Structure formats: structure tokens, C-alpha cells
mmCIF file of C-alpha atoms in Angstrom:
data_model
loop_
_atom_site.group_PDB
_atom_site.id
_atom_site.type_symbol
_atom_site.label_atom_id
_atom_site.label_comp_id
_atom_site.label_asym_id
_atom_site.label_seq_id
_atom_site.Cartn_x
_atom_site.Cartn_y
_atom_site.Cartn_z
ATOM 1 C CA UNK A 21 -3.314 -17.773 -13.478
ATOM 2 C CA UNK A 22 -5.001 -20.130 -11.053
ATOM 3 C CA UNK A 23 -7.436 -19.535 -8.237
ATOM 4 C CA UNK A 24 -5.086 -17.627 -5.946
ATOM 5 C CA UNK A 25 -3.025 -14.551 -6.749
ATOM 6 C CA UNK A 26 0.310 -15.594 -8.259
ATOM 7 C CA UNK A 27 2.681 -13.533 -6.124
ATOM 8 C CA UNK A 28 5.793 -14.539 -8.019
ATOM 9 C CA UNK A 29 4.234 -13.372 -11.270
ATOM 10 C CA UNK A 30 3.225 -10.084 -9.605
ATOM 11 C CA UNK A 31 6.759 -9.573 -8.332
ATOM 12 C CA UNK A 32 8.085 -9.774 -11.867
ATOM 13 C CA UNK A 33 5.777 -6.913 -12.858
ATOM 14 C CA UNK A 34 5.888 -4.758 -9.750
ATOM 15 C CA UNK A 35 8.516 -4.045 -7.060
ATOM 16 C CA UNK A 36 6.448 -5.113 -4.057
ATOM 17 C CA UNK A 37 7.110 -2.921 -1.079
ATOM 18 C CA UNK A 38 8.744 -0.190 -3.173
ATOM 19 C CA UNK A 39 5.970 0.911 -5.492
ATOM 20 C CA UNK A 40 2.233 0.553 -6.244
ATOM 21 C CA UNK A 41 0.025 0.988 -9.261
ATOM 22 C CA UNK A 42 -2.481 3.861 -9.344
ATOM 23 C CA UNK A 43 -5.532 3.297 -11.602
ATOM 24 C CA UNK A 44 -7.984 6.018 -12.537
ATOM 25 C CA UNK A 45 -11.657 5.286 -13.187
ATOM 26 C CA UNK A 46 -11.064 5.128 -16.921
ATOM 27 C CA UNK A 47 -8.151 2.772 -16.434
ATOM 28 C CA UNK A 48 -10.247 0.518 -14.192
ATOM 29 C CA UNK A 49 -12.864 0.439 -16.942
ATOM 30 C CA UNK A 50 -10.204 -0.374 -19.514
ATOM 31 C CA UNK A 51 -9.546 -3.711 -17.823
ATOM 32 C CA UNK A 52 -12.313 -4.896 -20.134
ATOM 33 C CA UNK A 53 -14.610 -6.609 -17.669
ATOM 34 C CA UNK A 54 -18.061 -6.975 -19.136
ATOM 35 C CA UNK A 55 -21.310 -7.524 -17.232
ATOM 36 C CA UNK A 56 -20.965 -11.289 -17.529
ATOM 37 C CA UNK A 57 -17.491 -11.140 -15.980
ATOM 38 C CA UNK A 58 -18.730 -8.915 -13.119
ATOM 39 C CA UNK A 59 -21.712 -11.191 -12.474
ATOM 40 C CA UNK A 60 -19.471 -14.292 -12.338
ATOM 41 C CA UNK A 61 -16.932 -12.657 -10.010
ATOM 42 C CA UNK A 62 -19.681 -11.303 -7.758
ATOM 43 C CA UNK A 63 -21.369 -14.658 -7.386
ATOM 44 C CA UNK A 64 -18.001 -16.230 -6.660
ATOM 45 C CA UNK A 65 -17.431 -13.668 -3.904
ATOM 46 C CA UNK A 66 -20.903 -14.238 -2.435
ATOM 47 C CA UNK A 67 -20.430 -18.001 -2.436
ATOM 48 C CA UNK A 68 -17.081 -17.585 -0.678
ATOM 49 C CA UNK A 69 -18.738 -15.414 1.961
ATOM 50 C CA UNK A 70 -21.627 -17.870 2.320
ATOM 51 C CA UNK A 71 -19.201 -20.721 2.897
ATOM 52 C CA UNK A 72 -17.243 -18.661 5.446
ATOM 53 C CA UNK A 73 -14.191 -18.589 3.213
ATOM 54 C CA UNK A 74 -13.597 -14.868 3.776
ATOM 55 C CA UNK A 75 -12.474 -12.644 6.589
ATOM 56 C CA UNK A 76 -14.699 -9.596 6.500
ATOM 57 C CA UNK A 77 -15.352 -7.575 9.650
ATOM 58 C CA UNK A 78 -18.474 -5.437 9.557
ATOM 59 C CA UNK A 79 -17.935 -2.153 7.753
ATOM 60 C CA UNK A 80 -17.442 0.815 10.069
ATOM 61 C CA UNK A 81 -18.570 4.259 9.147
ATOM 62 C CA UNK A 82 -18.848 8.009 9.613
ATOM 63 C CA UNK A 83 -21.979 10.037 9.007
ATOM 64 C CA UNK A 84 -20.935 13.682 8.652
ATOM 65 C CA UNK A 85 -24.337 14.972 7.524
ATOM 66 C CA UNK A 86 -27.923 13.727 7.752
ATOM 67 C CA UNK A 87 -28.568 10.800 5.410
ATOM 68 C CA UNK A 88 -24.871 10.550 4.416
ATOM 69 C CA UNK A 89 -22.341 7.855 5.008
ATOM 70 C CA UNK A 90 -18.638 7.119 4.637
ATOM 71 C CA UNK A 91 -17.812 3.430 5.050
ATOM 72 C CA UNK A 92 -14.555 1.507 5.434
ATOM 73 C CA UNK A 93 -14.995 -1.914 3.780
ATOM 74 C CA UNK A 94 -12.198 -4.463 4.223
ATOM 75 C CA UNK A 95 -11.812 -8.122 3.496
ATOM 76 C CA UNK A 96 -9.460 -11.062 2.735
ATOM 77 C CA UNK A 97 -10.494 -13.900 0.453
ATOM 78 C CA UNK A 98 -7.811 -16.602 0.977
ATOM 79 C CA UNK A 99 -8.855 -18.793 -1.961
ATOM 80 C CA UNK A 100 -8.457 -15.907 -4.397
ATOM 81 C CA UNK A 101 -5.676 -13.968 -2.769
ATOM 82 C CA UNK A 102 -7.846 -10.876 -2.777
ATOM 83 C CA UNK A 103 -7.087 -8.549 0.097
ATOM 84 C CA UNK A 104 -7.689 -4.860 0.792
ATOM 85 C CA UNK A 105 -10.023 -2.073 1.775
ATOM 86 C CA UNK A 106 -12.509 0.310 0.063
ATOM 87 C CA UNK A 107 -13.249 3.759 1.512
ATOM 88 C CA UNK A 108 -16.556 4.791 -0.032
ATOM 89 C CA UNK A 109 -19.075 7.551 0.569
ATOM 90 C CA UNK A 110 -22.655 8.407 -0.367
ATOM 91 C CA UNK A 111 -23.861 12.004 -0.152
ATOM 92 C CA UNK A 112 -27.249 12.181 -1.910
ATOM 93 C CA UNK A 113 -27.300 16.009 -2.126
ATOM 94 C CA UNK A 114 -24.048 16.214 -4.045
ATOM 95 C CA UNK A 115 -25.670 16.799 -7.422
ATOM 96 C CA UNK A 116 -27.651 19.823 -6.267
ATOM 97 C CA UNK A 117 -24.936 21.247 -4.005
ATOM 98 C CA UNK A 118 -21.753 20.663 -5.976
ATOM 99 C CA UNK A 119 -22.634 19.086 -9.333
ATOM 100 C CA UNK A 120 -20.911 15.870 -8.228
ATOM 101 C CA UNK A 121 -21.952 12.233 -8.143
ATOM 102 C CA UNK A 122 -23.442 11.145 -4.835
ATOM 103 C CA UNK A 123 -21.093 8.137 -4.567
ATOM 104 C CA UNK A 124 -17.321 8.209 -4.415
ATOM 105 C CA UNK A 125 -14.675 5.693 -3.459
ATOM 106 C CA UNK A 126 -11.031 4.612 -3.499
ATOM 107 C CA UNK A 127 -9.811 1.049 -3.082
ATOM 108 C CA UNK A 128 -6.439 -0.187 -1.791
ATOM 109 C CA UNK A 129 -5.481 -3.684 -2.984
ATOM 110 C CA UNK A 130 -2.859 -5.340 -0.762
ATOM 111 C CA UNK A 131 -0.378 -8.200 -0.932
ATOM 112 C CA UNK A 132 -1.763 -10.756 1.513
ATOM 113 C CA UNK A 133 1.741 -12.201 2.151
ATOM 114 C CA UNK A 134 3.506 -9.009 3.187
ATOM 115 C CA UNK A 135 0.682 -6.524 3.776
ATOM 116 C CA UNK A 136 2.193 -3.984 1.427
ATOM 117 C CA UNK A 137 -0.149 -2.109 -0.999
ATOM 118 C CA UNK A 138 -0.023 -3.288 -4.582
ATOM 119 C CA UNK A 139 -2.553 -0.875 -6.094
ATOM 120 C CA UNK A 140 -4.749 2.081 -5.353
ATOM 121 C CA UNK A 141 -7.684 2.389 -7.712
ATOM 122 C CA UNK A 142 -10.905 4.298 -8.244
ATOM 123 C CA UNK A 143 -13.804 2.318 -6.799
ATOM 124 C CA UNK A 144 -16.776 4.179 -8.257
ATOM 125 C CA UNK A 145 -17.029 2.002 -11.370
ATOM 126 C CA UNK A 146 -16.452 -1.210 -9.397
ATOM 127 C CA UNK A 147 -19.190 -0.233 -6.947
ATOM 128 C CA UNK A 148 -21.481 0.747 -9.853
ATOM 129 C CA UNK A 149 -21.110 -2.675 -11.476
ATOM 130 C CA UNK A 150 -20.906 -5.081 -8.533
ATOM 131 C CA UNK A 151 -23.994 -3.657 -6.817
ATOM 132 C CA UNK A 152 -26.476 -4.653 -9.535
ATOM 133 C CA UNK A 153 -24.594 -7.931 -9.882
ATOM 134 C CA UNK A 154 -25.466 -8.724 -6.279
ATOM 135 C CA UNK A 155 -29.105 -7.955 -7.037
ATOM 136 C CA UNK A 156 -28.900 -10.251 -10.092
ATOM 137 C CA UNK A 157 -27.413 -13.120 -8.047
ATOM 138 C CA UNK A 158 -30.272 -12.701 -5.526
ATOM 139 C CA UNK A 159 -32.841 -12.598 -8.340
ATOM 140 C CA UNK A 160 -31.358 -15.736 -9.869
ATOM 141 C CA UNK A 161 -32.072 -17.671 -6.670
ATOM 142 C CA UNK A 162 -35.086 -15.884 -5.208
ATOM 143 C CA UNK A 163 -37.216 -14.611 -8.058
ATOM 144 C CA UNK A 164 -39.582 -16.752 -10.125
ATOM 145 C CA UNK A 165 -37.484 -18.229 -12.964
ATOM 146 C CA UNK A 166 -40.215 -17.314 -15.453
ATOM 147 C CA UNK A 167 -40.793 -13.784 -14.216
ATOM 148 C CA UNK A 168 -42.010 -11.485 -16.968
ATOM 149 C CA UNK A 169 -42.021 -8.150 -15.124
ATOM 150 C CA UNK A 170 -39.288 -6.278 -13.291
ATOM 151 C CA UNK A 171 -39.473 -2.887 -11.597
ATOM 152 C CA UNK A 172 -36.574 -0.564 -10.851
ATOM 153 C CA UNK A 173 -36.949 2.138 -8.199
ATOM 154 C CA UNK A 174 -34.185 4.703 -8.673
ATOM 155 C CA UNK A 175 -32.887 5.565 -12.147
ATOM 156 C CA UNK A 176 -29.488 6.994 -11.357
ATOM 157 C CA UNK A 177 -26.172 5.262 -11.974
ATOM 158 C CA UNK A 178 -27.192 2.179 -10.035
ATOM 159 C CA UNK A 179 -30.644 1.994 -11.555
ATOM 160 C CA UNK A 180 -29.288 2.126 -15.056
ATOM 161 C CA UNK A 181 -26.731 -0.579 -14.231
ATOM 162 C CA UNK A 182 -29.460 -2.786 -12.778
ATOM 163 C CA UNK A 183 -31.648 -2.456 -15.866
ATOM 164 C CA UNK A 184 -28.704 -3.191 -18.118
ATOM 165 C CA UNK A 185 -27.808 -6.377 -16.288
ATOM 166 C CA UNK A 186 -31.068 -7.969 -15.064
ATOM 167 C CA UNK A 187 -31.906 -9.844 -18.255
ATOM 168 C CA UNK A 188 -28.798 -11.965 -17.744
ATOM 169 C CA UNK A 189 -30.621 -13.792 -14.956
ATOM 170 C CA UNK A 190 -34.305 -13.130 -15.743
ATOM 171 C CA UNK A 191 -34.472 -14.202 -19.332
ATOM 172 C CA UNK A 192 -38.244 -14.051 -19.807
ATOM 173 C CA UNK A 193 -38.800 -10.375 -19.001
ATOM 174 C CA UNK A 194 -41.395 -8.659 -21.144
ATOM 175 C CA UNK A 195 -41.569 -5.359 -19.273
ATOM 176 C CA UNK A 196 -39.158 -3.367 -17.146
ATOM 177 C CA UNK A 197 -40.981 -0.604 -15.269
ATOM 178 C CA UNK A 198 -38.909 2.269 -13.925
ATOM 179 C CA UNK A 199 -39.559 5.177 -11.555
ATOM 180 C CA UNK A 200 -37.575 7.970 -9.985
ATOM 181 C CA UNK A 201 -38.721 11.170 -8.264
ATOM 182 C CA UNK A 202 -36.231 12.968 -10.545
ATOM 183 C CA UNK A 203 -37.897 12.554 -13.930
ATOM 184 C CA UNK A 204 -34.874 13.495 -16.102
ATOM 185 C CA UNK A 205 -33.108 10.429 -14.700
ATOM 186 C CA UNK A 206 -36.017 8.233 -15.880
ATOM 187 C CA UNK A 207 -35.892 9.752 -19.381
ATOM 188 C CA UNK A 208 -32.160 9.260 -19.571
ATOM 189 C CA UNK A 209 -32.446 5.593 -18.539
ATOM 190 C CA UNK A 210 -35.081 4.914 -21.183
ATOM 191 C CA UNK A 211 -33.151 6.688 -23.898
ATOM 192 C CA UNK A 212 -29.855 4.925 -23.092
ATOM 193 C CA UNK A 213 -31.083 1.439 -22.364
ATOM 194 C CA UNK A 214 -34.188 0.687 -24.435
ATOM 195 C CA UNK A 215 -31.997 -0.006 -27.492
ATOM 196 C CA UNK A 216 -29.882 -2.398 -25.376
ATOM 197 C CA UNK A 217 -32.515 -4.558 -23.654
ATOM 198 C CA UNK A 218 -35.112 -6.861 -25.090
ATOM 199 C CA UNK A 219 -37.935 -6.068 -22.641
ATOM 200 C CA UNK A 220 -40.066 -2.996 -23.122
ATOM 201 C CA UNK A 221 -39.154 -0.230 -20.647
ATOM 202 C CA UNK A 222 -42.226 1.461 -19.167
ATOM 203 C CA UNK A 223 -42.195 4.739 -17.207
ATOM 204 C CA UNK A 224 -44.302 4.461 -14.059
ATOM 205 C CA UNK A 225 -45.971 7.568 -12.668
ATOM 206 C CA UNK A 226 -45.688 6.512 -9.015
ATOM 207 C CA UNK A 227 -44.220 4.043 -6.527
ATOM 208 C CA UNK A 228 -47.610 2.429 -6.346
ATOM 209 C CA UNK A 229 -47.892 1.837 -10.109
ATOM 210 C CA UNK A 230 -44.434 0.282 -10.304
ATOM 211 C CA UNK A 231 -44.849 -1.986 -7.283
ATOM 212 C CA UNK A 232 -48.265 -3.254 -8.312
ATOM 213 C CA UNK A 233 -47.089 -4.041 -11.850
ATOM 214 C CA UNK A 234 -43.827 -5.872 -11.066
ATOM 215 C CA UNK A 235 -43.189 -9.447 -9.937
ATOM 216 C CA UNK A 236 -39.628 -8.502 -9.031
ATOM 217 C CA UNK A 237 -38.930 -5.071 -7.506
ATOM 218 C CA UNK A 238 -35.394 -3.682 -7.084
ATOM 219 C CA UNK A 239 -34.553 -0.452 -5.360
ATOM 220 C CA UNK A 240 -31.415 1.649 -5.458
ATOM 221 C CA UNK A 241 -32.286 4.938 -3.873
ATOM 222 C CA UNK A 242 -30.754 7.046 -1.094
ATOM 223 C CA UNK A 243 -30.194 5.272 2.222
ATOM 224 C CA UNK A 244 -31.956 7.491 4.773
ATOM 225 C CA UNK A 245 -30.837 7.566 8.415
ATOM 226 C CA UNK A 246 -34.224 6.090 9.252
ATOM 227 C CA UNK A 247 -36.787 4.462 6.951
ATOM 228 C CA UNK A 248 -39.060 6.959 5.163
ATOM 229 C CA UNK A 249 -41.641 4.539 3.702
ATOM 230 C CA UNK A 250 -42.967 5.407 0.254
ATOM 231 C CA UNK A 251 -44.388 1.939 -0.467
ATOM 232 C CA UNK A 252 -47.520 0.899 1.408
ATOM 233 C CA UNK A 253 -47.668 -2.610 2.729
ATOM 234 C CA UNK A 254 -51.063 -3.199 1.091
ATOM 235 C CA UNK A 255 -49.449 -2.818 -2.347
ATOM 236 C CA UNK A 256 -47.180 -5.835 -1.823
ATOM 237 C CA UNK A 257 -48.521 -9.253 -2.739
ATOM 238 C CA UNK A 258 -47.485 -12.863 -2.220
ATOM 239 C CA UNK A 259 -45.195 -14.146 -4.943
ATOM 240 C CA UNK A 260 -43.262 -10.886 -5.286
ATOM 241 C CA UNK A 261 -39.499 -10.621 -4.777
ATOM 242 C CA UNK A 262 -38.177 -7.396 -3.200
ATOM 243 C CA UNK A 263 -34.499 -6.759 -3.761
ATOM 244 C CA UNK A 264 -33.024 -3.777 -1.900
ATOM 245 C CA UNK A 265 -29.691 -1.924 -2.168
ATOM 246 C CA UNK A 266 -30.974 0.812 0.101
ATOM 247 C CA UNK A 267 -31.927 -1.058 3.290
ATOM 248 C CA UNK A 268 -35.583 -0.599 4.333
ATOM 249 C CA UNK A 269 -35.606 3.052 3.294
ATOM 250 C CA UNK A 270 -38.736 2.756 1.103
ATOM 251 C CA UNK A 271 -40.657 0.017 2.798
ATOM 252 C CA UNK A 272 -42.982 -0.170 5.809
ATOM 253 C CA UNK A 273 -41.727 -2.384 8.594
ATOM 254 C CA UNK A 274 -44.856 -4.526 8.307
ATOM 255 C CA UNK A 275 -43.832 -5.623 4.817
ATOM 256 C CA UNK A 276 -40.394 -6.792 5.932
ATOM 257 C CA UNK A 277 -41.793 -8.549 8.991
ATOM 258 C CA UNK A 278 -44.469 -10.488 7.079
ATOM 259 C CA UNK A 279 -42.210 -11.670 4.286
ATOM 260 C CA UNK A 280 -42.168 -15.501 4.042
ATOM 261 C CA UNK A 281 -38.423 -15.306 3.710
ATOM 262 C CA UNK A 282 -36.058 -12.456 4.517
ATOM 263 C CA UNK A 283 -32.390 -12.580 3.524
ATOM 264 C CA UNK A 284 -29.578 -10.111 3.801
ATOM 265 C CA UNK A 285 -25.977 -10.083 2.653
ATOM 266 C CA UNK A 286 -24.227 -9.889 6.032
ATOM 267 C CA UNK A 287 -25.934 -10.463 9.373
ATOM 268 C CA UNK A 288 -22.931 -8.953 11.194
ATOM 269 C CA UNK A 289 -23.039 -5.760 9.180
ATOM 270 C CA UNK A 290 -26.769 -5.232 9.523
ATOM 271 C CA UNK A 291 -26.637 -5.807 13.232
ATOM 272 C CA UNK A 292 -24.064 -2.994 13.314
ATOM 273 C CA UNK A 293 -26.475 -0.832 11.318
ATOM 274 C CA UNK A 294 -29.144 -1.479 13.953
ATOM 275 C CA UNK A 295 -26.811 0.304 16.346
ATOM 276 C CA UNK A 296 -26.480 3.193 13.923
ATOM 277 C CA UNK A 297 -30.283 3.554 13.987
ATOM 278 C CA UNK A 298 -31.060 2.460 10.445
ATOM 279 C CA UNK A 299 -33.547 -0.139 11.668
ATOM 280 C CA UNK A 300 -35.541 1.531 14.480
ATOM 281 C CA UNK A 301 -38.070 -1.324 14.525
ATOM 282 C CA UNK A 302 -35.371 -4.018 14.519
ATOM 283 C CA UNK A 303 -34.588 -6.610 11.849
ATOM 284 C CA UNK A 304 -37.092 -9.249 10.757
ATOM 285 C CA UNK A 305 -36.478 -12.945 11.303
ATOM 286 C CA UNK A 306 -33.493 -13.727 9.099
ATOM 287 C CA UNK A 307 -33.587 -16.872 7.018
ATOM 288 C CA UNK A 308 -29.951 -16.608 5.949
ATOM 289 C CA UNK A 309 -27.389 -14.610 3.979
ATOM 290 C CA UNK A 310 -27.433 -14.070 0.254
ATOM 291 C CA UNK A 311 -24.165 -15.902 -0.145
ATOM 292 C CA UNK A 312 -25.560 -18.940 1.684
ATOM 293 C CA UNK A 313 -28.391 -19.132 -0.860
ATOM 294 C CA UNK A 314 -25.953 -18.701 -3.769
ATOM 295 C CA UNK A 315 -23.787 -21.502 -2.284
ATOM 296 C CA UNK A 316 -26.787 -23.822 -1.954
ATOM 297 C CA UNK A 317 -26.534 -23.880 1.817
ATOM 298 C CA UNK A 318 -29.917 -22.207 2.340
ATOM 299 C CA UNK A 319 -33.049 -22.637 0.274
ATOM 300 C CA UNK A 320 -34.198 -19.761 -1.870
ATOM 301 C CA UNK A 321 -37.601 -19.615 -3.509
ATOM 302 C CA UNK A 322 -39.496 -22.867 -2.982
ATOM 303 C CA UNK A 323 -42.932 -21.970 -4.365
ATOM 304 C CA UNK A 324 -44.591 -19.306 -6.524
ATOM 305 C CA UNK A 325 -46.589 -17.786 -3.687
ATOM 306 C CA UNK A 326 -43.748 -16.812 -1.368
ATOM 307 C CA UNK A 327 -43.102 -13.154 -0.602
ATOM 308 C CA UNK A 328 -39.340 -12.892 -0.417
ATOM 309 C CA UNK A 329 -37.267 -9.856 0.620
ATOM 310 C CA UNK A 330 -33.499 -9.621 0.196
ATOM 311 C CA UNK A 331 -31.553 -6.720 1.683
ATOM 312 C CA UNK A 332 -28.052 -6.258 0.168
ATOM 313 C CA UNK A 333 -26.233 -3.159 1.261
ATOM 314 C CA UNK A 334 -22.929 -4.227 -0.322
ATOM 315 C CA UNK A 335 -19.895 -6.110 0.946
ATOM 316 C CA UNK A 336 -16.170 -5.759 0.546
ATOM 317 C CA UNK A 337 -15.828 -9.342 -0.731
ATOM 318 C CA UNK A 338 -17.540 -8.258 -3.973
ATOM 319 C CA UNK A 339 -15.356 -5.190 -4.454
ATOM 320 C CA UNK A 340 -12.117 -7.033 -3.746
ATOM 321 C CA UNK A 341 -12.937 -9.989 -6.026
ATOM 322 C CA UNK A 342 -13.449 -7.589 -8.918
ATOM 323 C CA UNK A 343 -10.458 -5.459 -7.943
ATOM 324 C CA UNK A 344 -8.192 -8.488 -8.009
ATOM 325 C CA UNK A 345 -8.995 -9.146 -11.680
ATOM 326 C CA UNK A 346 -8.672 -5.452 -12.525
ATOM 327 C CA UNK A 347 -5.237 -5.393 -10.884
ATOM 328 C CA UNK A 348 -4.028 -8.495 -12.751
ATOM 329 C CA UNK A 349 -5.162 -7.123 -16.083
ATOM 330 C CA UNK A 350 -3.504 -3.815 -15.346
ATOM 331 C CA UNK A 351 -0.184 -5.552 -14.774
ATOM 332 C CA UNK A 352 -0.621 -7.644 -17.912
ATOM 333 C CA UNK A 353 -1.150 -4.591 -20.081
ATOM 334 C CA UNK A 354 1.122 -2.127 -18.242
ATOM 335 C CA UNK A 355 -1.894 0.100 -17.470
ATOM 336 C CA UNK A 356 -1.693 2.651 -14.647
ATOM 337 C CA UNK A 357 0.875 4.877 -13.040
ATOM 338 C CA UNK A 358 3.587 3.386 -10.851
ATOM 339 C CA UNK A 359 4.167 5.504 -7.756
ATOM 340 C CA UNK A 360 6.946 5.065 -5.167
ATOM 341 C CA UNK A 361 6.077 4.132 -1.621
#
């Protein structure tokens, strides 16, 4: 099929307005998208957002408990015919309290012509894969092309996904340093991924050791209601690239404010988060959005000495671009359960 969603083709596979397809997490995975596919779709979504070829109001949220969130993420990408909403949550204490993952999510994929739902699918796997893909797109444009060292703060589901994908954009890595306050997560990451990556994975003993040894630092830890800095400003040097999936949770405000360039994925969304209290010291001077850099509308790294920070909390355009392909493949293969409306 072409760029947009072929509605006539969909209508031959699904009775639009009468039924929808339900896809479990395993069925979403069975669509067969590999990391290269996810990376390509994510960059396409970021470019569309950067070129203002997407309707995406800022995500709205609920915060039932301290340091938790439930966000409604909705978007329409006219060039791709991708339209829908993701309802996702992050409750960091889930593992200890209930033996559950901290992140959950469901996604509704809609027909942009009639508004009727076409599919309801698990969004955990999509979130797991598109999040590191955003980091990789940012690294592609903001990190030194010849970077040999990468550090990953947080070794849970997202951390493992980051480590598994980063060599697709940083092809000269020699070491990948990892750290998590929960040491079993570090051990699991090393055991699972060392056989799959070329770089040597090194276990750091502290935030300081990781930050000081890595040209590119990515973080995927819990988003706290207010920053709880674990990384001292004096540890950060010019030339480093800081890529965050967890807002400013780990960093001192001084580091963000002195960065030579500071990017984020959506200005509108982060301004909303200021109102929620996530940025008590305000946002730094913003050089542009991640998608604008990916689209070539804003300059990324221009010299080796720049300290660059990029804050990507996740956008619906990425989820929906991936979900569109998952939906199409499900119809092609007859995967999923058809449920009446």
C-alpha cells in the first residue's frame, strides 16, 4: 500500500463501523516489525511532527499516586492515515507491590474518514520499542558520529531496548556502560544482550562512574513528580550528549540550563508539564524540537565540543505510526479477534 491508509482495502477485510480487531501483546509482536522497521517508522513520525504534518494536542494526564502518571495520547497523521489514542500509565512501585510491570497501555486505532474504531491493541510492546527508537533518532543527529562510548541509566524494559538498538545509529561503539539501582536488572541486561551487541557491556558501580565514562548518556528511569538529581553538574563535560526519556528527573537544573543546545520532542507538551510541576525551575532555552532536527529544519550537533541535551518524553505520533503498520499486517494475516461494536 502507499503512503496513506487504503480505506477501500481495509473495508474488504473489516466491516468498518460494525466490528473492530483486538490484538493482544503477543499478536502485536507477531506483526514481525524488527528494530530497523521501528526505527524507520519512528523517524518518519518525528519528521512529520517536525514539519507540522500532524495534529497532536498535548497529552493530558491523571496522577493517582505520588510519582505515577496516566496519560491520554492522541494524534492524527494525515499523510499516513494514522489516527487514534493511547491510554498509558507508569506506576514505578508496581513490581514491589503487585508483581506487575510499571508500564501499561492500550491503543485505539481509528478510521480517519468516519471516526469509527478499527482496532484496539496492547500498547506495552509498541511503547517499549518506539521509546528507544526516539533516543536513537536523537543520537543519530545530536551525538558525535564517531562516538565510542554509550551509557544507559536504567536497565529495565526500556534500558534493555535502548542497548539492543543503539548500535544501529552509533556504529563505532566500543563500550556500553550500564547502571541501575536495582542490580538484578543490570545482571539480566548483561546476560541477555552481551551476546547480541558488538560493544563490550560494562557494569558501572555508580551514576558518577557511568556519566564520566560515556560520551553519550541515555536515561530511562522513573519520572518523579519533581526532579531528584542523582547526577552532579560537575560530572558533565562539553562534548557529551544527554538523551532523556525521564524528563529532568536525574539531572541538576544547572546542567540543563548550561547546555549549548537543548531540544525536546514537543514544546506544547512540556509546557503543560511545567503546569503539572515537573519542572519547578522552568525549562531551559529551547533550540527546537527533536522532529525539527530529524527533518533538517534545525541544526543538530555542529562541533565536537557542544554539550547537547535532548528531552523526549514520548509522543502519540510515534505510537500511531507503528500501530498503523501493526494493524495493516494483522489484517493481511487474519491475526486478532474480531469483536462487534
